[in-house]
Amino acid sequence: MLVYSAHLPEINRIAKTKYGQLRGAWGDTQTITVFKGVPYAKPPIGPLRWQAPQEPDCWEGIRDAREFSGRSWQPEDTDPNAFYRKEFRANPVQNTEDCLYLNIWTPEVKPGAGYPVMFWVHGGALHGGYGFEASFDGEAFCRKGVILVTINYRLGLLGFYASSQLSQESTDHVSGNYGYLDQIAALKWVKENIYNFGGDPENITVFGQSAGAGSVMNLVTSPLSRHLMRKAILQSGVFLFKFGSPGGIGMGFSNTPDIRSMEALGDEFMASLGCSSLEEIRKLSPETLFTAPGTGFGGKFNFGPCVDGYVMEEEPALAFRNGHYADIPYMVGANADENELTSLAKSPEEFLAQAQMTFGADTQRFLDALKMEIRTPKDVKEALKKLDVMRTGSQVFAQMQSLKNRKDTWVYYFCRKLPGDTKGSFHSAELWYVFNTLRRCWRPMTPQDVSLADAMNTYWANFAKNGHPNGGGLLEWPAWKDKDPKEMYFNENSHMEKAQLSSVREFILNYITEGEQI
């Protein structure tokens, strides 16, 4: 193999972009080329910290693109046995503010070849993760005639900090949402340059998982980006409501704050650091910012997306209800054991308090829909299983799509219990299968897992190619219809089942669409 690849024409690894030429690396398969660490914006450092991404500078000659960049600044997980670190991020990767890079796997560096493009947005609660984790690899997609693009984007404080001074400085008079602006900039870069890598700029599928799926919700609803894609996949992240948050639906569905409240929080954070100007706070190191009291996921200064009227005109879940989003084919789904790694209510008192916080005056309607008494911790666990936020979001979205006579939606339910421990079909378990990267996983995968991974990767590739997942001898997967709703069950014996909209899901559907004609 090495002798053969050494004689392959060097030109096969060279691609032109608007900014200069790139030299990629051979993939594991000799004909596949990987371009790593490709800049899609200027480094967001110094005066560009907390500014919208700027176009990258041009370069002369051929830029080397054979090594991944660092990852966006994020808190270090120092415990090597922490679940997600062990699962996906065992190898250390350097944090850096200079993080706005993407990676491209292509079957053929041939301008105009017309390969469909899949644009991946990683998860991690908008606080962690990166675009080249162990499970993310484009080799399997390339073997099926699809280009894969993965990206890094700014996270946490560096990605979503807002303040009144930043809004005054901005020509758009807003601040925050820089991580979302990064994603949009990367998508625009792909739209403008992927032709020269063999891709079809008019056939881009955006897909993501968890916070990455939430990011896809923003991409398909934002006026800055909803025209840039032709299909979308949301894995464990159709966030139509957030249980345990104030006004879970009635006040913005998943509780994205408005820009004024985020600016006020940012002003308070700046003062807590002893800074009075943007110049001062921009001089602080990322280490200082990320270790400041109250920062981090769950802290007081937990900066995330905000409704700013520019990037986000309205809460994405509200946009879904109102039909203000891309009318394109969708695939959506969830995993069977999403709740196993979350910190939802454990006691009846906690559960009832979270229900009251979420549904307010409609709490009793919600409890009636559960059709059970909440008296013991066992009852709480059963009630949360009935609520099943991720799966409920997927089914309710598909039902809304069908009732509105919009483009088709395909719904899946991943219920393969992964070998190696007792976590089952945990949140993000499907990633090894979607990307067909089982060989990189520490788990003792079986021939059944290998078959499932090949099937799921093929369904995803088919969707990118054709706007539906079917073909290639796979089990037929019909789209969801309001009168005949069906889900694909992915496990060692994958099959279709007729979906039943439970009384809880009917309540959520009615609550979301209340007062709307659909």
Short mmCIF file of N, CA and C in Angstrom, two decimals, residues 47-191:
data_model
loop_
_atom_site.label_atom_id
_atom_site.label_comp_id
_atom_site.label_asym_id
_atom_site.label_seq_id
_atom_site.Cartn_x
_atom_site.Cartn_y
_atom_site.Cartn_z
N PRO A 47 -7.69 41.86 19.10
CA PRO A 47 -8.89 42.69 18.89
C PRO A 47 -10.03 41.94 18.21
N LEU A 48 -9.76 40.74 17.63
CA LEU A 48 -10.82 39.96 16.98
C LEU A 48 -11.51 39.00 17.96
N ARG A 49 -11.01 38.94 19.21
CA ARG A 49 -11.75 38.17 20.22
C ARG A 49 -13.12 38.84 20.40
N TRP A 50 -14.16 38.03 20.41
CA TRP A 50 -15.54 38.51 20.55
C TRP A 50 -15.92 39.45 19.42
N GLN A 51 -15.53 39.08 18.22
CA GLN A 51 -16.04 39.73 17.02
C GLN A 51 -16.52 38.65 16.06
N ALA A 52 -17.39 39.04 15.14
CA ALA A 52 -17.83 38.10 14.11
C ALA A 52 -16.62 37.61 13.34
N PRO A 53 -16.63 36.35 12.88
CA PRO A 53 -15.47 35.83 12.14
C PRO A 53 -15.19 36.64 10.88
N GLN A 54 -13.90 36.85 10.62
CA GLN A 54 -13.46 37.61 9.46
C GLN A 54 -12.89 36.66 8.41
N GLU A 55 -13.00 37.01 7.14
CA GLU A 55 -12.45 36.16 6.08
C GLU A 55 -10.96 35.91 6.31
N PRO A 56 -10.48 34.70 6.04
CA PRO A 56 -9.05 34.42 6.24
C PRO A 56 -8.19 35.17 5.23
N ASP A 57 -6.93 35.36 5.58
CA ASP A 57 -5.99 35.98 4.65
C ASP A 57 -5.61 34.99 3.56
N CYS A 58 -5.28 35.51 2.40
CA CYS A 58 -4.76 34.66 1.32
C CYS A 58 -3.31 34.28 1.62
N TRP A 59 -2.85 33.21 1.01
CA TRP A 59 -1.46 32.80 1.17
C TRP A 59 -0.86 32.48 -0.19
N GLU A 60 0.45 32.53 -0.25
CA GLU A 60 1.16 32.19 -1.48
C GLU A 60 1.67 30.76 -1.39
N GLY A 61 1.89 30.15 -2.54
CA GLY A 61 2.38 28.78 -2.56
C GLY A 61 1.30 27.79 -2.14
N ILE A 62 1.74 26.62 -1.69
CA ILE A 62 0.81 25.56 -1.30
C ILE A 62 0.86 25.39 0.21
N ARG A 63 -0.25 25.60 0.87
CA ARG A 63 -0.33 25.47 2.32
C ARG A 63 -0.49 24.01 2.70
N ASP A 64 0.27 23.58 3.70
CA ASP A 64 0.18 22.20 4.15
C ASP A 64 -1.09 22.00 4.98
N ALA A 65 -1.87 20.99 4.64
CA ALA A 65 -3.13 20.70 5.35
C ALA A 65 -3.16 19.22 5.70
N ARG A 66 -2.09 18.77 6.37
CA ARG A 66 -1.98 17.35 6.72
C ARG A 66 -2.02 17.09 8.22
N GLU A 67 -2.24 18.15 9.02
CA GLU A 67 -2.33 17.99 10.46
C GLU A 67 -3.55 18.75 10.98
N PHE A 68 -4.24 18.15 11.95
CA PHE A 68 -5.37 18.83 12.57
C PHE A 68 -4.88 20.04 13.37
N SER A 69 -5.75 21.02 13.52
CA SER A 69 -5.46 22.18 14.35
C SER A 69 -5.65 21.80 15.82
N GLY A 70 -5.46 22.78 16.71
CA GLY A 70 -5.88 22.58 18.08
C GLY A 70 -7.39 22.66 18.18
N ARG A 71 -7.90 22.51 19.38
CA ARG A 71 -9.34 22.59 19.60
C ARG A 71 -9.70 23.94 20.23
N SER A 72 -10.94 24.32 20.08
CA SER A 72 -11.42 25.56 20.69
C SER A 72 -11.23 25.50 22.21
N TRP A 73 -10.89 26.63 22.80
CA TRP A 73 -10.66 26.68 24.24
C TRP A 73 -11.86 26.14 25.00
N GLN A 74 -11.58 25.24 25.97
CA GLN A 74 -12.62 24.61 26.77
C GLN A 74 -11.99 24.10 28.06
N PRO A 75 -12.78 23.92 29.10
CA PRO A 75 -12.24 23.40 30.35
C PRO A 75 -11.62 22.02 30.16
N GLU A 76 -10.51 21.78 30.83
CA GLU A 76 -9.85 20.49 30.75
C GLU A 76 -10.59 19.47 31.62
N ASP A 77 -10.79 18.27 31.07
CA ASP A 77 -11.32 17.17 31.86
C ASP A 77 -10.12 16.36 32.33
N THR A 78 -9.74 16.54 33.59
CA THR A 78 -8.49 15.94 34.08
C THR A 78 -8.65 14.49 34.50
N ASP A 79 -9.87 14.00 34.59
CA ASP A 79 -10.10 12.61 35.00
C ASP A 79 -10.07 11.70 33.77
N PRO A 80 -9.02 10.86 33.62
CA PRO A 80 -8.94 10.00 32.43
C PRO A 80 -10.06 8.98 32.35
N ASN A 81 -10.75 8.75 33.47
CA ASN A 81 -11.84 7.77 33.48
C ASN A 81 -13.22 8.42 33.34
N ALA A 82 -13.26 9.75 33.18
CA ALA A 82 -14.54 10.42 32.95
C ALA A 82 -15.19 9.81 31.72
N PHE A 83 -16.50 9.61 31.77
CA PHE A 83 -17.16 8.79 30.74
C PHE A 83 -16.89 9.28 29.33
N TYR A 84 -17.20 10.54 29.05
CA TYR A 84 -17.08 11.00 27.66
C TYR A 84 -15.63 11.17 27.23
N ARG A 85 -14.74 11.46 28.17
CA ARG A 85 -13.33 11.53 27.80
C ARG A 85 -12.85 10.14 27.38
N LYS A 86 -13.18 9.15 28.17
CA LYS A 86 -12.77 7.78 27.83
C LYS A 86 -13.41 7.33 26.52
N GLU A 87 -14.66 7.72 26.31
CA GLU A 87 -15.40 7.25 25.14
C GLU A 87 -14.90 7.87 23.85
N PHE A 88 -14.67 9.19 23.83
CA PHE A 88 -14.40 9.88 22.57
C PHE A 88 -13.12 10.71 22.54
N ARG A 89 -12.58 11.11 23.71
CA ARG A 89 -11.51 12.10 23.72
C ARG A 89 -10.32 11.65 24.56
N ALA A 90 -9.94 10.39 24.40
CA ALA A 90 -8.86 9.84 25.22
C ALA A 90 -7.51 10.48 24.90
N ASN A 91 -7.30 10.85 23.64
CA ASN A 91 -6.02 11.44 23.25
C ASN A 91 -6.01 12.93 23.55
N PRO A 92 -4.96 13.44 24.20
CA PRO A 92 -4.92 14.87 24.54
C PRO A 92 -4.83 15.75 23.30
N VAL A 93 -5.56 16.86 23.32
CA VAL A 93 -5.56 17.84 22.22
C VAL A 93 -5.37 19.21 22.85
N GLN A 94 -4.56 20.04 22.23
CA GLN A 94 -4.23 21.35 22.78
C GLN A 94 -5.36 22.35 22.60
N ASN A 95 -5.65 23.10 23.66
CA ASN A 95 -6.58 24.23 23.57
C ASN A 95 -5.91 25.41 22.87
N THR A 96 -6.68 26.15 22.08
CA THR A 96 -6.14 27.34 21.44
C THR A 96 -7.28 28.29 21.06
N GLU A 97 -7.02 29.59 21.18
CA GLU A 97 -7.99 30.57 20.68
C GLU A 97 -8.00 30.57 19.16
N ASP A 98 -6.88 30.23 18.56
CA ASP A 98 -6.77 30.17 17.10
C ASP A 98 -7.36 28.84 16.65
N CYS A 99 -8.69 28.80 16.55
CA CYS A 99 -9.38 27.52 16.42
C CYS A 99 -10.31 27.40 15.22
N LEU A 100 -10.39 28.43 14.39
CA LEU A 100 -11.42 28.42 13.34
C LEU A 100 -10.92 27.70 12.08
N TYR A 101 -10.95 26.38 12.17
CA TYR A 101 -10.47 25.52 11.10
C TYR A 101 -11.50 24.43 10.82
N LEU A 102 -11.49 23.92 9.60
CA LEU A 102 -12.35 22.81 9.23
C LEU A 102 -11.52 21.71 8.59
N ASN A 103 -12.14 20.55 8.43
CA ASN A 103 -11.48 19.37 7.87
C ASN A 103 -12.36 18.77 6.79
N ILE A 104 -11.75 18.30 5.72
CA ILE A 104 -12.50 17.79 4.57
C ILE A 104 -11.98 16.41 4.18
N TRP A 105 -12.88 15.45 4.09
CA TRP A 105 -12.57 14.13 3.52
C TRP A 105 -13.28 14.05 2.17
N THR A 106 -12.54 13.78 1.11
CA THR A 106 -13.16 13.72 -0.21
C THR A 106 -12.75 12.46 -0.95
N PRO A 107 -13.69 11.83 -1.67
CA PRO A 107 -13.36 10.64 -2.46
C PRO A 107 -12.44 10.95 -3.63
N GLU A 108 -12.45 12.23 -4.07
CA GLU A 108 -11.74 12.56 -5.31
C GLU A 108 -11.59 14.08 -5.40
N VAL A 109 -10.33 14.54 -5.46
CA VAL A 109 -10.10 15.98 -5.63
C VAL A 109 -10.23 16.30 -7.11
N LYS A 110 -11.47 16.45 -7.54
CA LYS A 110 -11.75 16.68 -8.95
C LYS A 110 -12.83 17.76 -9.05
N PRO A 111 -12.46 18.98 -9.41
CA PRO A 111 -13.46 20.06 -9.51
C PRO A 111 -14.63 19.65 -10.39
N GLY A 112 -15.83 19.86 -9.86
CA GLY A 112 -17.04 19.56 -10.62
C GLY A 112 -17.48 18.12 -10.57
N ALA A 113 -16.83 17.28 -9.75
CA ALA A 113 -17.22 15.86 -9.68
C ALA A 113 -18.63 15.69 -9.14
N GLY A 114 -19.12 16.64 -8.37
CA GLY A 114 -20.52 16.64 -7.96
C GLY A 114 -20.88 15.76 -6.79
N TYR A 115 -19.92 15.45 -5.92
CA TYR A 115 -20.24 14.63 -4.75
C TYR A 115 -21.10 15.42 -3.76
N PRO A 116 -22.12 14.79 -3.18
CA PRO A 116 -22.88 15.46 -2.12
C PRO A 116 -21.98 15.72 -0.91
N VAL A 117 -22.33 16.73 -0.14
CA VAL A 117 -21.50 17.19 0.97
C VAL A 117 -22.28 17.07 2.27
N MET A 118 -21.63 16.49 3.29
CA MET A 118 -22.21 16.45 4.63
C MET A 118 -21.37 17.34 5.54
N PHE A 119 -22.03 18.26 6.22
CA PHE A 119 -21.39 19.29 7.05
C PHE A 119 -21.74 19.00 8.50
N TRP A 120 -20.74 18.56 9.28
CA TRP A 120 -20.97 18.07 10.64
C TRP A 120 -20.66 19.13 11.69
N VAL A 121 -21.59 19.28 12.66
CA VAL A 121 -21.40 20.18 13.80
C VAL A 121 -21.37 19.33 15.07
N HIS A 122 -20.23 19.33 15.76
CA HIS A 122 -20.09 18.47 16.94
C HIS A 122 -20.91 18.99 18.12
N GLY A 123 -21.22 18.09 19.05
CA GLY A 123 -21.91 18.44 20.27
C GLY A 123 -20.93 18.76 21.40
N GLY A 124 -21.49 18.83 22.62
CA GLY A 124 -20.66 19.17 23.77
C GLY A 124 -21.21 20.32 24.58
N ALA A 125 -22.53 20.55 24.50
CA ALA A 125 -23.21 21.59 25.29
C ALA A 125 -22.71 22.99 24.97
N LEU A 126 -22.10 23.18 23.80
CA LEU A 126 -21.51 24.46 23.39
C LEU A 126 -20.39 24.89 24.34
N HIS A 127 -19.87 23.91 25.10
CA HIS A 127 -18.77 24.17 26.03
C HIS A 127 -17.57 23.26 25.77
N GLY A 128 -17.75 22.18 25.04
CA GLY A 128 -16.67 21.23 24.82
C GLY A 128 -16.79 20.55 23.47
N GLY A 129 -15.79 19.72 23.16
CA GLY A 129 -15.78 18.96 21.92
C GLY A 129 -14.98 19.63 20.82
N TYR A 130 -14.77 18.88 19.74
CA TYR A 130 -14.05 19.40 18.57
C TYR A 130 -14.35 18.52 17.37
N GLY A 131 -13.98 18.99 16.21
CA GLY A 131 -14.41 18.38 14.96
C GLY A 131 -13.63 17.17 14.51
N PHE A 132 -12.64 16.74 15.29
CA PHE A 132 -11.86 15.56 14.88
C PHE A 132 -11.73 14.58 16.04
N GLU A 133 -12.80 14.46 16.84
CA GLU A 133 -12.83 13.45 17.88
C GLU A 133 -12.73 12.07 17.25
N ALA A 134 -12.43 11.07 18.07
CA ALA A 134 -12.13 9.74 17.56
C ALA A 134 -13.24 9.18 16.68
N SER A 135 -14.48 9.50 16.99
CA SER A 135 -15.59 8.91 16.23
C SER A 135 -15.85 9.62 14.91
N PHE A 136 -15.31 10.84 14.74
CA PHE A 136 -15.60 11.62 13.53
C PHE A 136 -14.53 11.38 12.48
N ASP A 137 -14.88 10.68 11.45
CA ASP A 137 -13.94 10.39 10.37
C ASP A 137 -14.76 10.18 9.10
N GLY A 138 -14.26 10.68 7.98
CA GLY A 138 -15.03 10.65 6.75
C GLY A 138 -14.74 9.51 5.80
N GLU A 139 -13.88 8.58 6.21
CA GLU A 139 -13.50 7.49 5.29
C GLU A 139 -14.72 6.70 4.82
N ALA A 140 -15.58 6.31 5.74
CA ALA A 140 -16.74 5.48 5.36
C ALA A 140 -17.68 6.25 4.45
N PHE A 141 -17.91 7.53 4.74
CA PHE A 141 -18.76 8.34 3.87
C PHE A 141 -18.14 8.47 2.48
N CYS A 142 -16.83 8.67 2.43
CA CYS A 142 -16.17 8.79 1.12
C CYS A 142 -16.31 7.52 0.30
N ARG A 143 -16.21 6.37 0.96
CA ARG A 143 -16.36 5.11 0.23
C ARG A 143 -17.76 4.96 -0.36
N LYS A 144 -18.70 5.72 0.17
CA LYS A 144 -20.07 5.70 -0.35
C LYS A 144 -20.35 6.91 -1.24
N GLY A 145 -19.29 7.63 -1.63
CA GLY A 145 -19.46 8.73 -2.58
C GLY A 145 -19.97 10.02 -1.98
N VAL A 146 -19.58 10.31 -0.73
CA VAL A 146 -20.02 11.52 -0.04
C VAL A 146 -18.81 12.22 0.57
N ILE A 147 -18.76 13.54 0.46
CA ILE A 147 -17.72 14.34 1.11
C ILE A 147 -18.18 14.68 2.52
N LEU A 148 -17.25 14.58 3.49
CA LEU A 148 -17.55 14.99 4.86
C LEU A 148 -16.71 16.20 5.23
N VAL A 149 -17.36 17.19 5.85
CA VAL A 149 -16.68 18.36 6.41
C VAL A 149 -17.00 18.42 7.90
N THR A 150 -15.97 18.56 8.73
CA THR A 150 -16.17 18.79 10.16
C THR A 150 -15.51 20.11 10.54
N ILE A 151 -15.99 20.73 11.61
CA ILE A 151 -15.51 22.07 11.95
C ILE A 151 -15.22 22.21 13.44
N ASN A 152 -14.37 23.17 13.76
CA ASN A 152 -14.26 23.71 15.11
C ASN A 152 -14.94 25.07 15.13
N TYR A 153 -15.47 25.44 16.27
CA TYR A 153 -16.08 26.76 16.43
C TYR A 153 -15.88 27.20 17.88
N ARG A 154 -15.98 28.49 18.13
CA ARG A 154 -15.74 29.01 19.47
C ARG A 154 -16.81 28.52 20.45
N LEU A 155 -16.37 28.21 21.67
CA LEU A 155 -17.22 27.61 22.68
C LEU A 155 -17.27 28.46 23.94
N GLY A 156 -18.31 28.23 24.75
CA GLY A 156 -18.37 28.82 26.07
C GLY A 156 -18.18 30.33 26.07
N LEU A 157 -17.34 30.80 26.98
CA LEU A 157 -17.08 32.23 27.13
C LEU A 157 -16.59 32.89 25.86
N LEU A 158 -15.72 32.22 25.14
CA LEU A 158 -15.16 32.82 23.92
C LEU A 158 -16.15 32.77 22.77
N GLY A 159 -17.12 31.87 22.85
CA GLY A 159 -18.08 31.73 21.76
C GLY A 159 -19.39 32.46 21.95
N PHE A 160 -19.74 32.78 23.20
CA PHE A 160 -21.10 33.30 23.42
C PHE A 160 -21.17 34.45 24.43
N TYR A 161 -20.04 34.98 24.82
CA TYR A 161 -20.04 36.13 25.73
C TYR A 161 -20.64 37.35 25.04
N ALA A 162 -21.52 38.05 25.74
CA ALA A 162 -22.13 39.28 25.23
C ALA A 162 -21.98 40.37 26.28
N SER A 163 -21.97 41.61 25.85
CA SER A 163 -21.93 42.74 26.78
C SER A 163 -22.43 43.98 26.06
N SER A 164 -22.81 44.98 26.83
CA SER A 164 -23.31 46.22 26.22
C SER A 164 -22.21 46.90 25.42
N GLN A 165 -20.97 46.85 25.89
CA GLN A 165 -19.88 47.49 25.15
C GLN A 165 -19.61 46.77 23.83
N LEU A 166 -19.69 45.44 23.84
CA LEU A 166 -19.49 44.69 22.60
C LEU A 166 -20.59 45.01 21.59
N SER A 167 -21.83 45.13 22.05
CA SER A 167 -22.93 45.46 21.15
C SER A 167 -22.76 46.86 20.57
N GLN A 168 -22.28 47.79 21.39
CA GLN A 168 -22.04 49.15 20.90
C GLN A 168 -20.91 49.17 19.87
N GLU A 169 -19.92 48.32 20.06
CA GLU A 169 -18.78 48.25 19.14
C GLU A 169 -19.16 47.63 17.80
N SER A 170 -20.12 46.71 17.81
CA SER A 170 -20.48 45.94 16.62
C SER A 170 -21.24 46.78 15.60
N THR A 171 -20.90 46.58 14.33
CA THR A 171 -21.64 47.28 13.26
C THR A 171 -23.07 46.75 13.15
N ASP A 172 -23.32 45.55 13.69
CA ASP A 172 -24.67 44.99 13.69
C ASP A 172 -25.41 45.29 14.99
N HIS A 173 -24.73 45.97 15.93
CA HIS A 173 -25.32 46.41 17.19
C HIS A 173 -25.79 45.23 18.06
N VAL A 174 -25.11 44.10 17.93
CA VAL A 174 -25.41 42.93 18.75
C VAL A 174 -24.08 42.32 19.21
N SER A 175 -24.17 41.43 20.19
CA SER A 175 -22.98 40.69 20.62
C SER A 175 -23.41 39.30 21.06
N GLY A 176 -22.42 38.43 21.31
CA GLY A 176 -22.71 37.04 21.61
C GLY A 176 -22.94 36.25 20.33
N ASN A 177 -23.30 34.99 20.47
CA ASN A 177 -23.59 34.11 19.32
C ASN A 177 -22.41 33.97 18.36
N TYR A 178 -21.17 34.22 18.85
CA TYR A 178 -20.02 34.12 17.95
C TYR A 178 -19.79 32.68 17.49
N GLY A 179 -20.07 31.72 18.37
CA GLY A 179 -19.94 30.33 17.96
C GLY A 179 -20.88 29.98 16.82
N TYR A 180 -22.11 30.51 16.88
CA TYR A 180 -23.05 30.30 15.78
C TYR A 180 -22.58 31.03 14.51
N LEU A 181 -22.05 32.23 14.66
CA LEU A 181 -21.52 32.94 13.50
C LEU A 181 -20.35 32.18 12.88
N ASP A 182 -19.55 31.53 13.71
CA ASP A 182 -18.46 30.70 13.19
C ASP A 182 -19.01 29.57 12.33
N GLN A 183 -20.04 28.90 12.83
CA GLN A 183 -20.64 27.80 12.07
C GLN A 183 -21.16 28.29 10.72
N ILE A 184 -21.80 29.45 10.73
CA ILE A 184 -22.33 30.01 9.48
C ILE A 184 -21.20 30.37 8.54
N ALA A 185 -20.12 30.95 9.08
CA ALA A 185 -18.96 31.30 8.25
C ALA A 185 -18.35 30.05 7.63
N ALA A 186 -18.25 28.97 8.41
CA ALA A 186 -17.70 27.72 7.88
C ALA A 186 -18.60 27.16 6.78
N LEU A 187 -19.91 27.23 6.98
CA LEU A 187 -20.85 26.74 5.97
C LEU A 187 -20.75 27.56 4.69
N LYS A 188 -20.59 28.87 4.83
CA LYS A 188 -20.42 29.72 3.64
C LYS A 188 -19.11 29.40 2.94
N TRP A 189 -18.05 29.13 3.71
CA TRP A 189 -16.76 28.76 3.12
C TRP A 189 -16.94 27.50 2.28
N VAL A 190 -17.64 26.52 2.83
CA VAL A 190 -17.88 25.27 2.09
C VAL A 190 -18.68 25.56 0.83
N LYS A 191 -19.70 26.36 0.94
CA LYS A 191 -20.53 26.71 -0.22
C LYS A 191 -19.67 27.31 -1.33
#
